[in-house]
Structure formats: C-alpha cells, structure tokens
Amino acid sequence: MKKLVYFVDDDHIANKLFLRVSEKISINCEVFTSAIDCIERLKNKLPDIVLTDLNMPQTDGFELINIIHDKWPNLPVIAVTGQSSVDRAVKAMRTGACDFIKKPYEIDELRSTIERNIIYSEIAKNKSDSVNTNYNMIGDSPEIHRVFKMIDKLSNIDCSVVISGESGTGKELAAKAIHTCGIRSDAPFIAIDCGALPDNLLESELFGHKKGSFTGATSDRTGLFEAADQGTIFLDEIGNISDSMQIKLLRVCQENVVTPVGSNKSIPINARILCASNRNLSKMVSDGEFRHDLYHRISIITLPMPSLIERKSDIPLLIDFFVNKFTKKYDLPTRTFTKSWIKKLQNSPWIGNIRELNNYIERCIILAEGDTLDGTPPPDSDQLNSLRQDNFVSLKKIEQEHIQHVLKGVNGNQIKAAKILGISRSTLWRKLNDKT
C-alpha cells in the first residue's frame, strides 16, 4: 500500500511540483496551502508523514510542527527549507520536526528522506505501543523479538528462570518484564546483586535477622524473600555466591522457607525466583564451581540475552532512545548523530553492551558543542575495523584487544576501565584472567 504524505506550502507552484514528484516516487499525496487547512484535515485523517514549508503567512511551519508534536506526537514531520536556512531547519527540529530537506531537492533524496522517517516512525510507534509489555527493552531485531516471545511465554508460567548473558545486556529488565506481565504483577518485584555483598551481609539481606544476632543488628529485619511474598525475587549474578550460600538457597528452593539470622524458626515464603548470571552456570556445574542440585532447581528455563554486537540493527533505535533520555535529563537542545557516525557506532565492539552505549551517549550529550554529535570517537572503532580485516578474528580477541586499549587509556586503572566499559570490576578481572 502506498504511503500517504501531506505537503504544506503556501506556494501553489511548489505544491504542483510536489504532486508531480509524488507520482514518480510512488506515494499518495495531499497538498495544502495553509497550516490551518492541514490541521483541519489531520482531525479527520492522519497521513504517514507531513512535509511543511517554514515560511508561511498567519500560522507558519514552526507553529504547525509544534501543534502536530503536541496533538499527534507519533506523526513525523519533515521541515522543508531553503539552502541558506540551515539554522531555521535546526530550530524546526528543536520544535519537534524529525528531519529537514533543502530546496531544491533531488527526487532520490526526497524519496529516501520520506521512506527513512516513515520507517523510524513505525518502529517508534511499535516501541511506544509495546512499552507496557517490553518495559523499555528497546529493539526491533530478530534477536530481541525472540527475547520478547520468551518473556510472553514465561510470564504465564510460574517457574524458576535463569537469565543468562553478558553484563549490560538487560537481564534485570527482562526479569522485571516477566514479573510485570505475569500473575504476580500486583505483588513486589525485589532485585539484589548477589555478587556485590559478602556472605554474612547477603544472608541477612535475603533471609532477615533478629535483633542482637550480630554486631550492628539493633532491631529485627525482614529479609528480601519474605518481603517478596506473593511476588518475585530477582537474584542477579547468582554465579558469584559462595558454596555455603548455595546450600542455604537450595533449602529455600526445596522447602519454600527461610530462617532469619539468629533465629531457629523457619518462615514460609511464596515468591517466584528469577536468577541471572553473566557466567556460564552449566560450565560452572561441570567444573564443580556451582552445585548441580541448586542449578537444576533454579534453571527450569534459561533465557539467553543477546549481546549488543549480536543485535547491531537495534543500535540506531537505542541511540535515539538515549539521546532523547539525556537531552531531557540535562535540559539540552535536541542533538543528532550523523549517519556515518551511527554506522561507526554499529561497528564498535560494545563489550559493556547497552550499559556502555548508554554511558557513551551520555558523555556525547554532555560534551557536545553543536547540534550534531560526531566529535567523540566511538569505542575502539578503528581498532575493530583493523581486526576485521582478518575474517577469522574471534569476538573474544576483539574483546580482549578492546579491554587492553581502554586500560592503556586509563594507565591501567581497573576501576576506571570497568566504569568506561560499563561492567563490574569483578567481571573485568575475570575477563582479564580468562585464558580459554
């Protein structure tokens, strides 16, 4: 089906020209000589996209863009401007236009601009429509759609799940989506990073404690398992817990009870257990590093999360999401990446995955001096391209080279390197010492 475009210009010659061009690029078109006429038509029928001139009497293009942005926020608008009016085009984009095109335009340029922005709009609509089910897990790639499909299935089945994947891939978001879409959605979702606490504190956090059970226990405390009653508890980085804590968790899974520290009384609990790890738990079981009985209790189903390099087609969507997020957060004008820069970002390794991309975009937004974001080098893109000249370079080698590059840039400071990479220090240490 042909796409419908509304074209607004008070110049009758420009309207006739656009009608002729629309036939050549196979789109349906309605033209309007005033913004008011276009607005009245929009009340009855929405097109796929609107193109508007900026210089018009009475209600000009800026006002039209602003009205459309307020009343029909998912409708994309392209500003049409003269060759010497780039500053006005930038102002139009700050007002709410998604793109601009200069007069006189080439037919191929016009076609590609319209098609590109309609595609972006359709993806954004799908993303907006699915925000209550996908919970900000932005993407339209086959890889992320497989995750969405699994989440839909798992949300309706009250079983234990292990979510596997590298750091920064969105494992907690997936866990929260499973909870919020499921039968326990009205009850609490409680998350804890098991790798961030020593055994004694982790035990107290999970199971609670009685007053006086240890130094500093000045009052009774409810544990997270009890607090998550009827809901979901998410145990992140479960592969990092000790042998003794594995035994205690096994009892919880087998008997559905917890015993607070300093108590001899068991408390029944009813919480769905979701776990996550950036380590290969199955291999850990084989190597004797993780209890096989606990593993089989918690991993009725395994949900693998793809790395960002496995879903490169989602990077432009994620960039758009993060740019909007941080321009709003810091109250800065709308900024965009050039197409060539987006391509560079798609070809960067992102071993910290979405978290690293998030940090990179935030830095770019803060440090930007103009409206175009293309001044901050993407992580290791030149090095990655040189590595890819050899078709048989492994992802592990790319990852190791990138880690060493970052470490060199921070003079070997592992804390700074881990922050830049968007991973924990323990994950960085493990990657540095992985000799396989």
Tab-separated table of C-alpha atoms in Angstrom:
chain	number	residue	atom	x	y	z
A	1	MET	CA	0.000	0.000	0.000
A	2	LYS	CA	1.302	3.458	-0.923
A	3	LYS	CA	2.199	5.779	1.919
A	4	LEU	CA	0.153	8.954	2.399
A	5	VAL	CA	2.033	12.251	2.654
A	6	TYR	CA	0.637	15.699	3.495
A	7	PHE	CA	2.590	18.563	1.903
A	8	VAL	CA	2.079	22.116	3.200
A	9	ASP	CA	3.294	25.198	1.315
A	10	ASP	CA	1.589	28.491	0.501
A	11	ASP	CA	3.347	28.446	-2.892
A	12	HIS	CA	0.996	26.891	-5.474
A	13	ILE	CA	3.892	26.138	-7.834
A	14	ALA	CA	5.707	24.222	-5.089
A	15	ASN	CA	2.542	22.212	-4.439
A	16	LYS	CA	2.110	21.298	-8.099
A	17	LEU	CA	5.772	20.304	-8.319
A	18	PHE	CA	5.461	18.064	-5.267
A	19	LEU	CA	2.359	16.386	-6.696
A	20	ARG	CA	4.315	15.501	-9.834
A	21	VAL	CA	7.261	14.244	-7.796
A	22	SER	CA	4.971	12.144	-5.578
A	23	GLU	CA	3.811	10.213	-8.635
A	24	LYS	CA	7.410	9.408	-9.563
A	25	ILE	CA	8.276	8.123	-6.087
A	26	SER	CA	5.018	6.154	-5.739
A	27	ILE	CA	3.389	7.898	-2.789
A	28	ASN	CA	-0.089	9.286	-2.302
A	29	CYS	CA	-0.076	12.986	-1.595
A	30	GLU	CA	-2.443	15.702	-0.416
A	31	VAL	CA	-1.289	19.320	-0.628
A	32	PHE	CA	-2.357	22.283	1.493
A	33	THR	CA	-1.691	25.989	1.046
A	34	SER	CA	-2.038	26.790	4.747
A	35	ALA	CA	-1.233	25.191	8.072
A	36	ILE	CA	-4.837	25.711	9.199
A	37	ASP	CA	-6.163	23.624	6.285
A	38	CYS	CA	-3.694	20.870	7.115
A	39	ILE	CA	-4.695	20.862	10.794
A	40	GLU	CA	-8.388	20.548	9.901
A	41	ARG	CA	-7.582	17.593	7.647
A	42	LEU	CA	-5.478	15.967	10.368
A	43	LYS	CA	-8.521	15.945	12.652
A	44	ASN	CA	-10.225	13.563	10.225
A	45	LYS	CA	-7.371	11.531	8.746
A	46	LEU	CA	-3.732	11.091	9.684
A	47	PRO	CA	-1.100	10.539	6.980
A	48	ASP	CA	2.120	8.575	7.359
A	49	ILE	CA	4.171	11.775	7.356
A	50	VAL	CA	3.861	15.562	6.946
A	51	LEU	CA	6.221	17.815	4.995
A	52	THR	CA	5.875	21.526	5.658
A	53	ASP	CA	7.489	24.710	4.448
A	54	LEU	CA	8.555	27.011	7.272
A	55	ASN	CA	7.819	30.401	5.730
A	56	MET	CA	4.037	30.816	5.539
A	57	PRO	CA	1.682	33.668	6.474
A	58	GLN	CA	-0.504	33.521	9.593
A	59	THR	CA	0.297	30.085	11.042
A	60	ASP	CA	3.837	29.279	9.893
A	61	GLY	CA	5.633	25.958	9.691
A	62	PHE	CA	7.080	26.237	13.197
A	63	GLU	CA	3.618	26.611	14.715
A	64	LEU	CA	2.338	23.697	12.634
A	65	ILE	CA	5.201	21.481	13.792
A	66	ASN	CA	4.533	22.461	17.395
A	67	ILE	CA	0.791	21.722	17.106
A	68	ILE	CA	1.407	18.337	15.477
A	69	HIS	CA	4.061	17.496	18.073
A	70	ASP	CA	1.562	18.242	20.872
A	71	LYS	CA	-1.594	16.681	19.411
A	72	TRP	CA	-0.177	13.829	17.312
A	73	PRO	CA	3.257	13.093	18.853
A	74	ASN	CA	3.793	9.906	16.821
A	75	LEU	CA	3.250	11.671	13.487
A	76	PRO	CA	6.619	12.523	11.880
A	77	VAL	CA	7.102	15.980	10.351
A	78	ILE	CA	9.842	16.977	7.912
A	79	ALA	CA	10.725	20.661	7.588
A	80	VAL	CA	11.310	21.999	4.066
A	81	THR	CA	13.757	24.893	3.980
A	82	GLY	CA	15.895	26.954	1.622
A	83	GLN	CA	19.585	26.315	1.016
A	84	SER	CA	20.645	29.228	3.234
A	85	SER	CA	18.266	28.432	6.108
A	86	VAL	CA	20.024	25.603	7.924
A	87	ASP	CA	19.674	27.483	11.219
A	88	ARG	CA	15.905	27.559	10.720
A	89	ALA	CA	15.919	23.842	9.970
A	90	VAL	CA	17.756	23.211	13.230
A	91	LYS	CA	15.184	25.358	15.040
A	92	ALA	CA	12.420	23.304	13.405
A	93	MET	CA	13.979	20.082	14.674
A	94	ARG	CA	14.188	21.540	18.157
A	95	THR	CA	10.497	22.370	17.850
A	96	GLY	CA	9.668	18.764	17.005
A	97	ALA	CA	10.482	18.053	13.355
A	98	CYS	CA	12.149	14.681	12.825
A	99	ASP	CA	14.229	15.794	9.823
A	100	PHE	CA	14.613	18.517	7.208
A	101	ILE	CA	15.213	18.729	3.495
A	102	LYS	CA	16.554	21.658	1.494
A	103	LYS	CA	15.033	23.220	-1.612
A	104	PRO	CA	15.525	22.438	-4.412
A	105	TYR	CA	15.534	18.755	-3.511
A	106	GLU	CA	16.620	15.828	-5.649
A	107	ILE	CA	13.979	13.151	-6.226
A	108	ASP	CA	16.150	10.362	-4.793
A	109	GLU	CA	16.977	12.456	-1.743
A	110	LEU	CA	13.305	13.246	-1.175
A	111	ARG	CA	12.308	9.602	-1.525
A	112	SER	CA	14.977	8.351	0.872
A	113	THR	CA	14.215	11.072	3.439
A	114	ILE	CA	10.500	10.269	3.430
A	115	GLU	CA	10.999	6.498	3.496
A	116	ARG	CA	13.620	6.646	6.237
A	117	ASN	CA	11.498	8.772	8.546
A	118	ILE	CA	8.353	6.727	7.953
A	119	ILE	CA	10.295	3.584	8.907
A	120	TYR	CA	11.678	5.258	12.038
A	121	SER	CA	8.184	6.431	12.926
A	122	GLU	CA	6.660	2.971	12.510
A	123	ILE	CA	9.361	1.434	14.694
A	124	ALA	CA	8.828	4.161	17.294
A	125	LYS	CA	5.066	3.540	17.257
A	126	ASN	CA	5.637	-0.174	17.778
A	127	LYS	CA	8.047	0.654	20.563
A	128	SER	CA	5.529	3.038	22.126
A	129	ASP	CA	2.656	0.587	21.756
A	130	SER	CA	4.698	-2.159	23.381
A	131	VAL	CA	6.259	-0.136	26.181
A	132	ASN	CA	3.901	-1.695	28.745
A	133	THR	CA	4.911	-5.201	27.703
A	134	ASN	CA	8.540	-4.724	26.738
A	135	TYR	CA	9.428	-2.312	29.556
A	136	ASN	CA	11.941	-0.136	27.757
A	137	MET	CA	13.709	-3.087	26.174
A	138	ILE	CA	14.243	-1.128	23.009
A	139	GLY	CA	14.753	-3.017	19.772
A	140	ASP	CA	13.237	-4.445	16.626
A	141	SER	CA	15.843	-7.057	15.669
A	142	PRO	CA	15.008	-10.768	15.330
A	143	GLU	CA	17.251	-11.430	18.337
A	144	ILE	CA	15.346	-9.132	20.694
A	145	HIS	CA	11.995	-10.287	19.326
A	146	ARG	CA	12.960	-13.820	20.357
A	147	VAL	CA	13.505	-12.454	23.859
A	148	PHE	CA	10.090	-10.743	23.810
A	149	LYS	CA	8.473	-14.008	22.722
A	150	MET	CA	10.150	-15.915	25.552
A	151	ILE	CA	9.098	-13.260	28.070
A	152	ASP	CA	5.486	-13.614	26.932
A	153	LYS	CA	5.666	-17.377	27.468
A	154	LEU	CA	7.490	-17.246	30.792
A	155	SER	CA	5.240	-14.573	32.265
A	156	ASN	CA	2.316	-17.009	32.165
A	157	ILE	CA	4.229	-19.956	33.671
A	158	ASP	CA	5.229	-19.646	37.329
A	159	CYS	CA	8.565	-21.477	37.081
A	160	SER	CA	12.136	-20.594	38.035
A	161	VAL	CA	14.187	-18.966	35.276
A	162	VAL	CA	17.877	-18.241	34.795
A	163	ILE	CA	18.529	-15.243	32.553
A	164	SER	CA	21.985	-15.562	31.039
A	165	GLY	CA	24.070	-13.054	29.155
A	166	GLU	CA	26.962	-10.634	29.295
A	167	SER	CA	26.967	-7.658	31.639
A	168	GLY	CA	24.883	-4.769	30.352
A	169	THR	CA	22.535	-6.800	28.126
A	170	GLY	CA	19.379	-6.010	30.120
A	171	LYS	CA	18.942	-9.117	32.258
A	172	GLU	CA	17.182	-7.248	35.064
A	173	LEU	CA	14.855	-5.538	32.574
A	174	ALA	CA	13.909	-8.963	31.228
A	175	ALA	CA	13.271	-10.232	34.754
A	176	LYS	CA	11.082	-7.250	35.550
A	177	ALA	CA	9.148	-7.735	32.316
A	178	ILE	CA	8.492	-11.395	33.185
A	179	HIS	CA	7.202	-10.311	36.592
A	180	THR	CA	5.088	-7.391	35.409
A	181	CYS	CA	3.436	-9.390	32.628
A	182	GLY	CA	2.732	-12.344	34.914
A	183	ILE	CA	0.219	-13.419	37.532
A	184	ARG	CA	2.335	-11.965	40.364
A	185	SER	CA	2.425	-8.459	38.902
A	186	ASP	CA	0.398	-6.910	41.742
A	187	ALA	CA	2.969	-8.085	44.314
A	188	PRO	CA	6.543	-6.801	44.832
A	189	PHE	CA	9.471	-7.277	42.467
A	190	ILE	CA	12.661	-7.214	44.533
A	191	ALA	CA	16.140	-7.347	42.998
A	192	ILE	CA	19.511	-7.898	44.644
A	193	ASP	CA	23.042	-8.183	43.248
A	194	CYS	CA	24.355	-11.316	44.953
A	195	GLY	CA	27.903	-10.636	43.811
A	196	ALA	CA	28.073	-7.240	45.498
A	197	LEU	CA	27.798	-8.439	49.117
A	198	PRO	CA	29.902	-10.691	51.351
A	199	ASP	CA	28.242	-13.844	52.673
A	200	ASN	CA	27.194	-12.525	56.075
A	201	LEU	CA	25.517	-9.422	54.649
A	202	LEU	CA	23.927	-11.358	51.781
A	203	GLU	CA	22.433	-13.883	54.194
A	204	SER	CA	20.983	-11.080	56.314
A	205	GLU	CA	19.597	-9.305	53.238
A	206	LEU	CA	17.950	-12.417	51.820
A	207	PHE	CA	16.681	-14.132	54.966
A	208	GLY	CA	16.452	-11.296	57.503
A	209	HIS	CA	17.881	-11.241	61.020
A	210	LYS	CA	16.889	-10.980	64.644
A	211	LYS	CA	17.916	-8.180	66.957
A	212	GLY	CA	21.303	-8.864	68.527
A	213	SER	CA	22.194	-11.685	66.140
A	214	PHE	CA	25.420	-9.886	65.177
A	215	THR	CA	27.195	-6.597	65.808
A	216	GLY	CA	25.056	-3.794	64.423
A	217	ALA	CA	21.800	-5.782	64.426
A	218	THR	CA	19.924	-3.283	66.578
A	219	SER	CA	16.468	-4.460	65.524
A	220	ASP	CA	14.683	-7.288	63.758
A	221	ARG	CA	14.851	-7.089	59.979
A	222	THR	CA	12.633	-8.704	57.370
A	223	GLY	CA	14.557	-10.487	54.620
A	224	LEU	CA	14.014	-9.923	50.921
A	225	PHE	CA	12.487	-13.372	50.373
A	226	GLU	CA	9.818	-12.573	52.946
A	227	ALA	CA	9.351	-9.046	51.568
A	228	ALA	CA	8.792	-10.522	48.095
A	229	ASP	CA	5.944	-12.735	49.336
A	230	GLN	CA	3.470	-13.489	46.508
A	231	GLY	CA	5.778	-11.590	44.163
A	232	THR	CA	9.179	-12.117	42.544
A	233	ILE	CA	12.723	-12.031	43.864
A	234	PHE	CA	15.488	-11.479	41.313
A	235	LEU	CA	18.907	-12.835	42.276
A	236	ASP	CA	21.405	-11.122	39.987
A	237	GLU	CA	24.908	-12.571	39.469
A	238	ILE	CA	23.994	-15.759	41.315
A	239	GLY	CA	27.115	-17.402	39.896
A	240	ASN	CA	29.208	-15.346	42.320
A	241	ILE	CA	27.765	-16.723	45.583
A	242	SER	CA	29.780	-18.984	47.883
A	243	ASP	CA	29.313	-22.718	48.424
A	244	SER	CA	27.729	-22.152	51.843
A	245	MET	CA	25.243	-19.643	50.425
A	246	GLN	CA	24.396	-22.075	47.622
A	247	ILE	CA	23.421	-24.662	50.255
A	248	LYS	CA	21.163	-22.151	52.025
A	249	LEU	CA	19.496	-21.131	48.771
A	250	LEU	CA	18.953	-24.776	47.879
A	251	ARG	CA	16.966	-25.238	51.105
A	252	VAL	CA	14.817	-22.220	50.217
A	253	CYS	CA	14.090	-23.682	46.785
A	254	GLN	CA	13.324	-27.151	48.160
A	255	GLU	CA	11.269	-26.259	51.223
A	256	ASN	CA	9.970	-22.742	50.471
A	257	VAL	CA	11.076	-21.493	53.881
A	258	VAL	CA	13.737	-19.107	55.184
A	259	THR	CA	15.375	-18.886	58.596
A	260	PRO	CA	16.452	-15.392	59.670
A	261	VAL	CA	19.971	-15.000	61.034
A	262	GLY	CA	19.868	-15.522	64.805
A	263	SER	CA	16.555	-17.390	64.741
A	264	ASN	CA	15.646	-21.071	64.930
A	265	LYS	CA	12.204	-20.517	63.483
A	266	SER	CA	11.510	-21.060	59.785
A	267	ILE	CA	9.238	-18.657	57.920
A	268	PRO	CA	7.234	-19.937	54.930
A	269	ILE	CA	7.682	-17.886	51.766
A	270	ASN	CA	5.909	-17.801	48.425
A	271	ALA	CA	7.997	-15.930	45.877
A	272	ARG	CA	8.950	-16.673	42.314
A	273	ILE	CA	12.714	-16.934	41.946
A	274	LEU	CA	14.357	-15.428	38.875
A	275	CYS	CA	18.142	-15.544	38.631
A	276	ALA	CA	20.735	-14.050	36.324
A	277	SER	CA	24.400	-14.587	35.646
A	278	ASN	CA	26.999	-13.350	33.194
A	279	ARG	CA	28.859	-16.623	33.749
A	280	ASN	CA	28.123	-20.000	32.180
A	281	LEU	CA	26.398	-21.760	35.078
A	282	SER	CA	26.279	-25.078	33.235
A	283	LYS	CA	30.063	-24.984	32.793
A	284	MET	CA	30.458	-23.972	36.427
A	285	VAL	CA	28.487	-27.085	37.410
A	286	SER	CA	30.762	-29.237	35.234
A	287	ASP	CA	33.824	-27.599	36.803
A	288	GLY	CA	32.497	-28.148	40.321
A	289	GLU	CA	32.074	-24.411	40.978
A	290	PHE	CA	28.281	-24.454	41.306
A	291	ARG	CA	26.015	-27.044	42.913
A	292	HIS	CA	24.238	-29.179	40.310
A	293	ASP	CA	21.164	-29.640	42.553
A	294	LEU	CA	20.749	-25.873	43.002
A	295	TYR	CA	21.362	-25.287	39.302
A	296	HIS	CA	18.577	-27.679	38.310
A	297	ARG	CA	16.230	-26.070	40.851
A	298	ILE	CA	16.690	-22.522	39.582
A	299	SER	CA	17.058	-23.184	35.848
A	300	ILE	CA	13.840	-24.856	34.795
A	301	ILE	CA	14.100	-22.497	31.821
A	302	THR	CA	17.112	-20.500	30.623
A	303	LEU	CA	16.534	-17.196	28.837
A	304	PRO	CA	19.654	-16.072	26.921
A	305	MET	CA	20.060	-12.330	26.380
A	306	PRO	CA	21.868	-11.369	23.148
A	307	SER	CA	24.903	-9.108	23.304
A	308	LEU	CA	24.691	-5.746	21.572
A	309	ILE	CA	27.089	-6.891	18.850
A	310	GLU	CA	24.588	-9.685	18.061
A	311	ARG	CA	21.793	-7.149	17.552
A	312	LYS	CA	23.624	-4.316	15.781
A	313	SER	CA	20.499	-3.324	13.860
A	314	ASP	CA	18.996	-2.118	17.165
A	315	ILE	CA	21.796	0.373	17.810
A	316	PRO	CA	20.168	3.305	15.899
A	317	LEU	CA	16.976	2.824	17.951
A	318	LEU	CA	18.935	2.670	21.189
A	319	ILE	CA	20.903	5.773	20.209
A	320	ASP	CA	17.666	7.651	19.571
A	321	PHE	CA	16.264	6.498	22.912
A	322	PHE	CA	19.366	7.534	24.867
A	323	VAL	CA	19.727	10.882	23.064
A	324	ASN	CA	16.131	11.758	23.976
A	325	LYS	CA	16.670	10.499	27.515
A	326	PHE	CA	19.756	12.604	28.201
A	327	THR	CA	18.707	15.773	26.385
A	328	LYS	CA	15.609	15.784	28.603
A	329	LYS	CA	17.591	14.877	31.724
A	330	TYR	CA	20.052	17.749	31.265
A	331	ASP	CA	17.544	20.120	29.628
A	332	LEU	CA	19.651	20.412	26.483
A	333	PRO	CA	18.553	21.031	22.880
A	334	THR	CA	17.847	18.049	20.649
A	335	ARG	CA	21.004	16.643	19.097
A	336	THR	CA	21.566	14.045	16.407
A	337	PHE	CA	24.328	11.758	15.177
A	338	THR	CA	25.357	11.822	11.536
A	339	LYS	CA	24.540	8.699	9.528
A	340	SER	CA	28.229	7.910	9.074
A	341	TRP	CA	28.779	8.174	12.816
A	342	ILE	CA	25.862	5.867	13.565
A	343	LYS	CA	27.437	3.352	11.197
A	344	LYS	CA	30.710	3.646	13.118
A	345	LEU	CA	28.848	3.045	16.352
A	346	GLN	CA	27.215	-0.042	14.860
A	347	ASN	CA	30.674	-1.409	14.082
A	348	SER	CA	32.104	-0.805	17.560
A	349	PRO	CA	32.559	-3.796	19.896
A	350	TRP	CA	30.500	-2.563	22.909
A	351	ILE	CA	31.737	-5.251	25.277
A	352	GLY	CA	29.822	-3.442	28.032
A	353	ASN	CA	26.765	-3.800	25.790
A	354	ILE	CA	23.785	-1.466	26.295
A	355	ARG	CA	25.206	-0.055	29.518
A	356	GLU	CA	28.390	1.015	27.722
A	357	LEU	CA	26.397	2.543	24.850
A	358	ASN	CA	24.244	4.383	27.395
A	359	ASN	CA	27.362	5.837	29.063
A	360	TYR	CA	28.882	6.800	25.709
A	361	ILE	CA	25.752	8.666	24.553
A	362	GLU	CA	25.509	10.468	27.891
A	363	ARG	CA	29.115	11.669	27.537
A	364	CYS	CA	28.459	12.813	23.971
A	365	ILE	CA	25.365	14.779	25.005
A	366	ILE	CA	27.192	16.491	27.865
A	367	LEU	CA	30.330	17.340	25.856
A	368	ALA	CA	28.635	18.307	22.565
A	369	GLU	CA	29.284	21.818	21.319
A	370	GLY	CA	26.904	21.807	18.361
A	371	ASP	CA	23.700	20.150	17.230
A	372	THR	CA	25.469	17.238	15.544
A	373	LEU	CA	27.092	14.573	17.694
A	374	ASP	CA	30.134	13.370	15.814
A	375	GLY	CA	33.115	14.610	17.767
A	376	THR	CA	33.630	11.882	20.367
A	377	PRO	CA	35.403	8.802	18.967
A	378	PRO	CA	33.337	5.628	19.269
A	379	PRO	CA	34.957	2.956	21.404
A	380	ASP	CA	37.820	1.357	19.522
A	381	SER	CA	36.147	1.568	16.101
A	382	ASP	CA	39.414	1.936	14.172
A	383	GLN	CA	40.966	-0.975	16.010
A	384	LEU	CA	37.868	-3.079	15.442
A	385	ASN	CA	37.944	-2.373	11.709
A	386	SER	CA	41.599	-3.416	11.501
A	387	LEU	CA	40.840	-6.611	13.389
A	388	ARG	CA	38.028	-7.405	10.991
A	389	GLN	CA	40.369	-7.396	8.033
A	390	ASP	CA	41.024	-10.964	9.134
A	391	ASN	CA	37.744	-12.779	8.594
A	392	PHE	CA	38.618	-15.301	11.280
A	393	VAL	CA	39.140	-12.937	14.210
A	394	SER	CA	37.063	-14.128	17.184
A	395	LEU	CA	34.821	-11.929	19.298
A	396	LYS	CA	36.925	-12.901	22.308
A	397	LYS	CA	40.040	-11.474	20.639
A	398	ILE	CA	38.197	-8.261	19.776
A	399	GLU	CA	37.027	-8.058	23.369
A	400	GLN	CA	40.495	-8.624	24.821
A	401	GLU	CA	42.052	-6.065	22.471
A	402	HIS	CA	39.399	-3.522	23.432
A	403	ILE	CA	39.906	-4.121	27.159
A	404	GLN	CA	43.663	-3.616	26.805
A	405	HIS	CA	43.056	-0.452	24.757
A	406	VAL	CA	40.824	1.014	27.477
A	407	LEU	CA	43.240	0.002	30.248
A	408	LYS	CA	46.075	1.703	28.394
A	409	GLY	CA	43.987	4.859	28.115
A	410	VAL	CA	43.445	4.987	31.894
A	411	ASN	CA	47.011	3.996	32.794
A	412	GLY	CA	45.982	0.547	33.996
A	413	ASN	CA	43.325	1.765	36.452
A	414	GLN	CA	40.887	-1.162	36.524
A	415	ILE	CA	38.185	0.758	38.406
A	416	LYS	CA	38.123	3.493	35.739
A	417	ALA	CA	38.328	0.924	32.935
A	418	ALA	CA	35.383	-1.056	34.315
A	419	LYS	CA	33.304	2.139	34.541
A	420	ILE	CA	34.109	3.105	30.940
A	421	LEU	CA	33.316	-0.423	29.722
A	422	GLY	CA	30.054	-0.493	31.660
A	423	ILE	CA	30.936	-3.682	33.554
A	424	SER	CA	31.711	-4.510	37.173
A	425	ARG	CA	35.293	-4.680	38.392
A	426	SER	CA	34.874	-8.393	39.138
A	427	THR	CA	33.708	-9.003	35.555
A	428	LEU	CA	36.704	-7.080	34.217
A	429	TRP	CA	39.062	-9.100	36.433
A	430	ARG	CA	37.503	-12.341	35.210
A	431	LYS	CA	37.838	-11.306	31.554
A	432	LEU	CA	41.467	-10.314	32.078
A	433	ASN	CA	42.241	-13.685	33.634
A	434	ASP	CA	40.250	-15.777	31.160
A	435	LYS	CA	42.896	-17.849	29.359
A	436	THR	CA	40.448	-20.042	27.410
